[in-house]
């Protein structure tokens, strides 16, 4: 059974930083593109970032480019998202997600999410 | 990248059929077959209901179906059930390995 477990969220002041983690199990982690998707309160989901299986290719939404960094540790089956220079509009539940197969361009498996609140 | 356009709300009676539209551009919905649909109940993570325009993953009821024409994708729920009351979001792959989601549709079962 695929399991994705996010952690690292919390309350942070504007301009601050956080590192989110996603522990994966139940599949061969290193063969899957992994993604972060966030959802602000009362809003729809927003794709944030993707990383290839070996970590060599990364992609970002324009809204986070230059402030967020996605990475992965395949030896630990863990996905990360370093978020810097936080803004009020970054307040959201952050989900890690994967597709149904290694070439999938959709989000089949989701974690339970971790809440990031940016406030002074 | 602008969000895909969905109606804010759609309602129907149990047993009826409803259709939710998702309108994008030739750079997303119209340009790729990678349109997917998600159901979300309050406080829960989104759940995949349709992928690649019209494919159902295991676990999604067969009353859910998807289609696409030009820049507009559609999700149809046939034989509406009370448990189908939820928010629904479409999503499309776009150029440069990016993704865009829809504005969301609240489905009410009267």
mmCIF file of C-alpha atoms in Angstrom:
data_model
loop_
_atom_site.group_PDB
_atom_site.id
_atom_site.type_symbol
_atom_site.label_atom_id
_atom_site.label_comp_id
_atom_site.label_asym_id
_atom_site.label_seq_id
_atom_site.Cartn_x
_atom_site.Cartn_y
_atom_site.Cartn_z
ATOM 1 C CA UNK A 1 0.000 0.000 0.000
ATOM 2 C CA UNK A 2 1.319 3.406 -0.992
ATOM 3 C CA UNK A 3 1.804 5.739 1.961
ATOM 4 C CA UNK A 4 2.935 9.347 1.920
ATOM 5 C CA UNK A 5 3.433 11.115 5.243
ATOM 6 C CA UNK A 6 4.227 14.835 5.301
ATOM 7 C CA UNK A 7 5.740 16.694 8.233
ATOM 8 C CA UNK A 8 7.477 19.958 9.039
ATOM 9 C CA UNK A 9 4.625 22.445 8.786
ATOM 10 C CA UNK A 10 3.923 25.081 11.396
ATOM 11 C CA UNK A 11 3.537 28.769 12.168
ATOM 12 C CA UNK A 12 6.250 30.985 10.712
ATOM 13 C CA UNK A 13 6.692 34.737 10.394
ATOM 14 C CA UNK A 14 6.791 36.456 7.000
ATOM 15 C CA UNK A 15 10.263 36.155 5.564
ATOM 16 C CA UNK A 16 10.946 32.974 7.478
ATOM 17 C CA UNK A 17 11.836 29.478 6.295
ATOM 18 C CA UNK A 18 10.653 25.928 6.750
ATOM 19 C CA UNK A 19 11.656 22.506 5.456
ATOM 20 C CA UNK A 20 8.856 20.112 4.675
ATOM 21 C CA UNK A 21 9.413 16.359 4.450
ATOM 22 C CA UNK A 22 7.413 13.538 2.897
ATOM 23 C CA UNK A 23 8.213 9.970 3.945
ATOM 24 C CA UNK A 24 7.190 7.481 1.265
ATOM 25 C CA UNK A 25 6.583 3.742 1.441
ATOM 26 C CA UNK A 26 4.846 0.960 -0.468
ATOM 27 C CA UNK A 27 6.464 1.609 -3.865
ATOM 28 C CA UNK A 28 9.878 1.906 -5.506
ATOM 29 C CA UNK A 29 10.436 5.549 -4.599
ATOM 30 C CA UNK A 30 13.414 6.226 -6.874
ATOM 31 C CA UNK A 31 11.467 5.376 -10.042
ATOM 32 C CA UNK A 32 8.695 7.939 -9.551
ATOM 33 C CA UNK A 33 8.432 11.628 -10.249
ATOM 34 C CA UNK A 34 7.320 13.222 -6.989
ATOM 35 C CA UNK A 35 5.372 16.438 -6.618
ATOM 36 C CA UNK A 36 4.260 19.016 -4.091
ATOM 37 C CA UNK A 37 0.777 20.504 -4.314
ATOM 38 C CA UNK A 38 -0.583 23.131 -1.936
ATOM 39 C CA UNK A 39 -4.066 24.315 -1.096
ATOM 40 C CA UNK A 40 -4.752 27.652 0.543
ATOM 41 C CA UNK A 41 -7.747 27.873 2.893
ATOM 42 C CA UNK A 42 -10.980 27.853 0.896
ATOM 43 C CA UNK A 43 -9.126 27.650 -2.422
ATOM 44 C CA UNK A 44 -8.386 24.970 -4.981
ATOM 45 C CA UNK A 45 -5.175 22.974 -5.200
ATOM 46 C CA UNK A 46 -2.104 24.573 -6.778
ATOM 47 C CA UNK A 47 0.773 22.548 -8.202
ATOM 48 C CA UNK A 48 4.020 23.795 -6.625
ATOM 49 C CA UNK A 49 6.919 21.670 -7.800
ATOM 50 C CA UNK A 50 8.030 18.342 -9.308
ATOM 51 C CA UNK A 51 11.265 16.364 -9.215
ATOM 52 C CA UNK A 52 12.367 13.466 -11.410
ATOM 53 C CA UNK A 53 13.114 10.032 -9.991
ATOM 54 C CA UNK A 54 16.858 10.530 -9.714
ATOM 55 C CA UNK A 55 16.515 14.177 -8.762
ATOM 56 C CA UNK A 56 18.249 15.549 -11.820
ATOM 57 C CA UNK A 57 15.288 17.542 -13.101
ATOM 58 C CA UNK A 58 13.186 19.954 -11.092
ATOM 59 C CA UNK A 59 10.249 22.165 -12.014
ATOM 60 C CA UNK A 60 8.522 25.006 -10.173
ATOM 61 C CA UNK A 61 5.399 27.121 -10.397
ATOM 62 C CA UNK A 62 6.165 30.749 -11.199
ATOM 63 C CA UNK A 63 4.685 31.753 -7.828
ATOM 64 C CA UNK A 64 7.440 29.957 -5.901
ATOM 65 C CA UNK A 65 10.389 29.992 -8.307
ATOM 66 C CA UNK A 66 13.521 31.257 -6.620
ATOM 67 C CA UNK A 67 12.101 30.801 -3.096
ATOM 68 C CA UNK A 68 11.274 27.080 -2.924
ATOM 69 C CA UNK A 69 13.650 24.159 -3.537
ATOM 70 C CA UNK A 70 12.510 20.588 -4.069
ATOM 71 C CA UNK A 71 14.872 17.694 -3.384
ATOM 72 C CA UNK A 72 14.809 13.998 -2.553
ATOM 73 C CA UNK A 73 16.866 11.362 -0.758
ATOM 74 C CA UNK A 74 16.223 8.048 -2.478
ATOM 75 C CA UNK A 75 18.241 6.160 0.141
ATOM 76 C CA UNK A 76 15.745 7.358 2.754
ATOM 77 C CA UNK A 77 12.628 7.327 0.523
ATOM 78 C CA UNK A 78 12.024 10.931 1.466
ATOM 79 C CA UNK A 79 10.956 14.014 -0.480
ATOM 80 C CA UNK A 80 11.703 17.535 0.717
ATOM 81 C CA UNK A 81 10.562 21.070 0.074
ATOM 82 C CA UNK A 82 12.693 23.925 1.383
ATOM 83 C CA UNK A 83 10.566 27.048 1.522
ATOM 84 C CA UNK A 84 12.250 30.414 2.051
ATOM 85 C CA UNK A 85 11.194 34.073 2.102
ATOM 86 C CA UNK A 86 7.706 33.048 3.148
ATOM 87 C CA UNK A 87 4.791 35.320 2.328
ATOM 88 C CA UNK A 88 1.251 35.509 3.661
ATOM 89 C CA UNK A 89 0.010 33.945 0.429
ATOM 90 C CA UNK A 90 2.109 30.824 1.065
ATOM 91 C CA UNK A 91 -0.270 29.871 3.883
ATOM 92 C CA UNK A 92 -1.689 26.515 2.813
ATOM 93 C CA UNK A 93 -1.837 22.792 3.379
ATOM 94 C CA UNK A 94 1.097 21.269 1.532
ATOM 95 C CA UNK A 95 0.621 17.796 0.064
ATOM 96 C CA UNK A 96 3.139 15.484 -1.519
ATOM 97 C CA UNK A 97 1.746 13.404 -4.354
ATOM 98 C CA UNK A 98 2.693 10.804 -6.947
ATOM 99 C CA UNK A 99 1.154 9.463 -10.115
ATOM 100 C CA UNK A 100 -0.244 6.006 -10.771
ATOM 101 C CA UNK A 101 2.751 4.872 -12.779
ATOM 102 C CA UNK A 102 6.198 6.202 -13.564
ATOM 103 C CA UNK A 103 4.978 8.129 -16.621
ATOM 104 C CA UNK A 104 1.751 9.404 -15.065
ATOM 105 C CA UNK A 105 0.828 13.056 -15.473
ATOM 106 C CA UNK A 106 -1.766 13.104 -12.767
ATOM 107 C CA UNK A 107 -1.840 12.815 -8.974
ATOM 108 C CA UNK A 108 -3.093 9.422 -7.820
ATOM 109 C CA UNK A 109 -1.655 9.142 -4.326
ATOM 110 C CA UNK A 110 -1.696 11.995 -1.839
ATOM 111 C CA UNK A 111 -0.439 12.381 1.693
ATOM 112 C CA UNK A 112 -2.589 13.812 4.465
ATOM 113 C CA UNK A 113 -0.909 17.204 4.141
ATOM 114 C CA UNK A 114 0.999 19.494 6.482
ATOM 115 C CA UNK A 115 -0.235 22.997 7.310
ATOM 116 C CA UNK A 116 2.022 25.991 6.844
ATOM 117 C CA UNK A 117 0.752 29.222 8.370
ATOM 118 C CA UNK A 118 2.583 32.462 7.620
ATOM 119 C CA UNK A 119 1.664 35.171 10.079
ATOM 120 C CA UNK A 120 3.274 37.764 12.312
ATOM 121 C CA UNK B 1 -0.535 30.164 -15.644
ATOM 122 C CA UNK B 2 -4.206 30.937 -15.100
ATOM 123 C CA UNK B 3 -6.487 28.454 -13.364
ATOM 124 C CA UNK B 4 -8.848 26.418 -15.509
ATOM 125 C CA UNK B 5 -12.439 27.691 -15.408
ATOM 126 C CA UNK B 6 -15.147 25.609 -13.745
ATOM 127 C CA UNK B 7 -18.698 26.517 -12.678
ATOM 128 C CA UNK B 8 -18.813 27.432 -9.000
ATOM 129 C CA UNK B 9 -21.649 25.051 -8.225
ATOM 130 C CA UNK B 10 -23.742 22.296 -9.760
ATOM 131 C CA UNK B 11 -26.633 20.499 -8.110
ATOM 132 C CA UNK B 12 -28.849 17.540 -8.820
ATOM 133 C CA UNK B 13 -31.250 15.100 -7.222
ATOM 134 C CA UNK B 14 -30.284 11.541 -6.334
ATOM 135 C CA UNK B 15 -30.273 9.374 -9.444
ATOM 136 C CA UNK B 16 -29.892 12.286 -11.826
ATOM 137 C CA UNK B 17 -26.883 13.000 -14.021
ATOM 138 C CA UNK B 18 -24.779 16.133 -13.801
ATOM 139 C CA UNK B 19 -21.887 17.446 -15.860
ATOM 140 C CA UNK B 20 -19.083 19.732 -14.741
ATOM 141 C CA UNK B 21 -17.119 21.653 -17.359
ATOM 142 C CA UNK B 22 -13.456 22.655 -17.239
ATOM 143 C CA UNK B 23 -12.297 25.250 -19.751
ATOM 144 C CA UNK B 24 -8.689 26.011 -20.507
ATOM 145 C CA UNK B 25 -6.631 26.924 -23.534
ATOM 146 C CA UNK B 26 -4.704 25.260 -26.322
ATOM 147 C CA UNK B 27 -1.654 25.355 -24.022
ATOM 148 C CA UNK B 28 -3.218 23.047 -21.459
ATOM 149 C CA UNK B 29 -6.578 21.244 -21.865
ATOM 150 C CA UNK B 30 -6.667 21.616 -25.646
ATOM 151 C CA UNK B 31 -3.061 20.640 -26.168
ATOM 152 C CA UNK B 32 -2.773 17.438 -24.131
ATOM 153 C CA UNK B 33 -4.732 14.323 -23.194
ATOM 154 C CA UNK B 34 -3.543 14.635 -19.584
ATOM 155 C CA UNK B 35 -6.698 16.000 -17.978
ATOM 156 C CA UNK B 36 -7.605 14.586 -14.583
ATOM 157 C CA UNK B 37 -10.443 15.093 -12.103
ATOM 158 C CA UNK B 38 -10.382 15.064 -8.292
ATOM 159 C CA UNK B 39 -13.076 14.772 -5.636
ATOM 160 C CA UNK B 40 -12.474 16.445 -2.288
ATOM 161 C CA UNK B 41 -14.538 16.130 0.858
ATOM 162 C CA UNK B 42 -14.045 18.712 3.643
ATOM 163 C CA UNK B 43 -10.812 18.264 5.539
ATOM 164 C CA UNK B 44 -9.611 15.470 3.271
ATOM 165 C CA UNK B 45 -6.970 15.214 0.568
ATOM 166 C CA UNK B 46 -8.174 15.235 -3.038
ATOM 167 C CA UNK B 47 -9.048 11.840 -4.514
ATOM 168 C CA UNK B 48 -8.363 10.961 -8.157
ATOM 169 C CA UNK B 49 -11.568 10.090 -10.040
ATOM 170 C CA UNK B 50 -10.536 10.353 -13.719
ATOM 171 C CA UNK B 51 -7.109 10.508 -15.406
ATOM 172 C CA UNK B 52 -5.987 11.097 -18.983
ATOM 173 C CA UNK B 53 -9.382 12.566 -19.926
ATOM 174 C CA UNK B 54 -11.540 9.460 -19.581
ATOM 175 C CA UNK B 55 -9.795 6.722 -17.589
ATOM 176 C CA UNK B 56 -11.040 5.618 -14.190
ATOM 177 C CA UNK B 57 -8.568 4.431 -11.548
ATOM 178 C CA UNK B 58 -9.385 1.378 -9.510
ATOM 179 C CA UNK B 59 -11.710 2.375 -6.715
ATOM 180 C CA UNK B 60 -13.521 5.106 -8.627
ATOM 181 C CA UNK B 61 -17.177 4.192 -9.253
ATOM 182 C CA UNK B 62 -18.167 3.635 -12.886
ATOM 183 C CA UNK B 63 -20.829 6.338 -12.616
ATOM 184 C CA UNK B 64 -17.972 8.827 -13.057
ATOM 185 C CA UNK B 65 -16.903 9.476 -16.651
ATOM 186 C CA UNK B 66 -14.805 12.069 -18.465
ATOM 187 C CA UNK B 67 -14.507 13.539 -21.938
ATOM 188 C CA UNK B 68 -12.857 16.411 -23.772
ATOM 189 C CA UNK B 69 -13.591 18.577 -26.768
ATOM 190 C CA UNK B 70 -11.153 21.229 -27.911
ATOM 191 C CA UNK B 71 -10.245 23.371 -24.887
ATOM 192 C CA UNK B 72 -13.027 22.066 -22.613
ATOM 193 C CA UNK B 73 -13.039 18.886 -20.537
ATOM 194 C CA UNK B 74 -16.098 17.505 -18.783
ATOM 195 C CA UNK B 75 -16.834 15.237 -15.832
ATOM 196 C CA UNK B 76 -20.195 13.492 -15.762
ATOM 197 C CA UNK B 77 -21.651 11.821 -12.703
ATOM 198 C CA UNK B 78 -24.480 9.476 -13.668
ATOM 199 C CA UNK B 79 -26.909 8.237 -11.062
ATOM 200 C CA UNK B 80 -25.934 10.891 -8.520
ATOM 201 C CA UNK B 81 -25.596 9.623 -4.945
ATOM 202 C CA UNK B 82 -25.541 11.522 -1.669
ATOM 203 C CA UNK B 83 -21.888 10.609 -1.088
ATOM 204 C CA UNK B 84 -20.995 12.414 -4.327
ATOM 205 C CA UNK B 85 -21.614 15.747 -2.583
ATOM 206 C CA UNK B 86 -18.131 17.288 -2.538
ATOM 207 C CA UNK B 87 -15.840 19.742 -4.286
ATOM 208 C CA UNK B 88 -14.483 18.706 -7.681
ATOM 209 C CA UNK B 89 -11.352 19.985 -9.387
ATOM 210 C CA UNK B 90 -9.977 19.396 -12.842
ATOM 211 C CA UNK B 91 -6.288 19.533 -13.649
ATOM 212 C CA UNK B 92 -4.253 19.579 -16.829
ATOM 213 C CA UNK B 93 -0.663 19.011 -17.702
ATOM 214 C CA UNK B 94 0.806 21.988 -19.527
ATOM 215 C CA UNK B 95 4.029 22.718 -21.352
ATOM 216 C CA UNK B 96 7.374 22.520 -19.520
ATOM 217 C CA UNK B 97 6.258 19.827 -17.092
ATOM 218 C CA UNK B 98 3.895 22.101 -15.183
ATOM 219 C CA UNK B 99 0.313 21.559 -14.078
ATOM 220 C CA UNK B 100 -2.720 23.764 -13.626
ATOM 221 C CA UNK B 101 -5.840 23.084 -11.558
ATOM 222 C CA UNK B 102 -9.380 24.326 -12.029
ATOM 223 C CA UNK B 103 -11.250 26.850 -9.915
ATOM 224 C CA UNK B 104 -13.385 24.110 -8.385
ATOM 225 C CA UNK B 105 -17.052 23.117 -8.447
ATOM 226 C CA UNK B 106 -19.205 22.425 -5.413
ATOM 227 C CA UNK B 107 -21.614 19.583 -6.142
ATOM 228 C CA UNK B 108 -24.770 19.532 -4.060
ATOM 229 C CA UNK B 109 -27.150 16.587 -3.938
ATOM 230 C CA UNK B 110 -30.613 17.964 -3.290
#
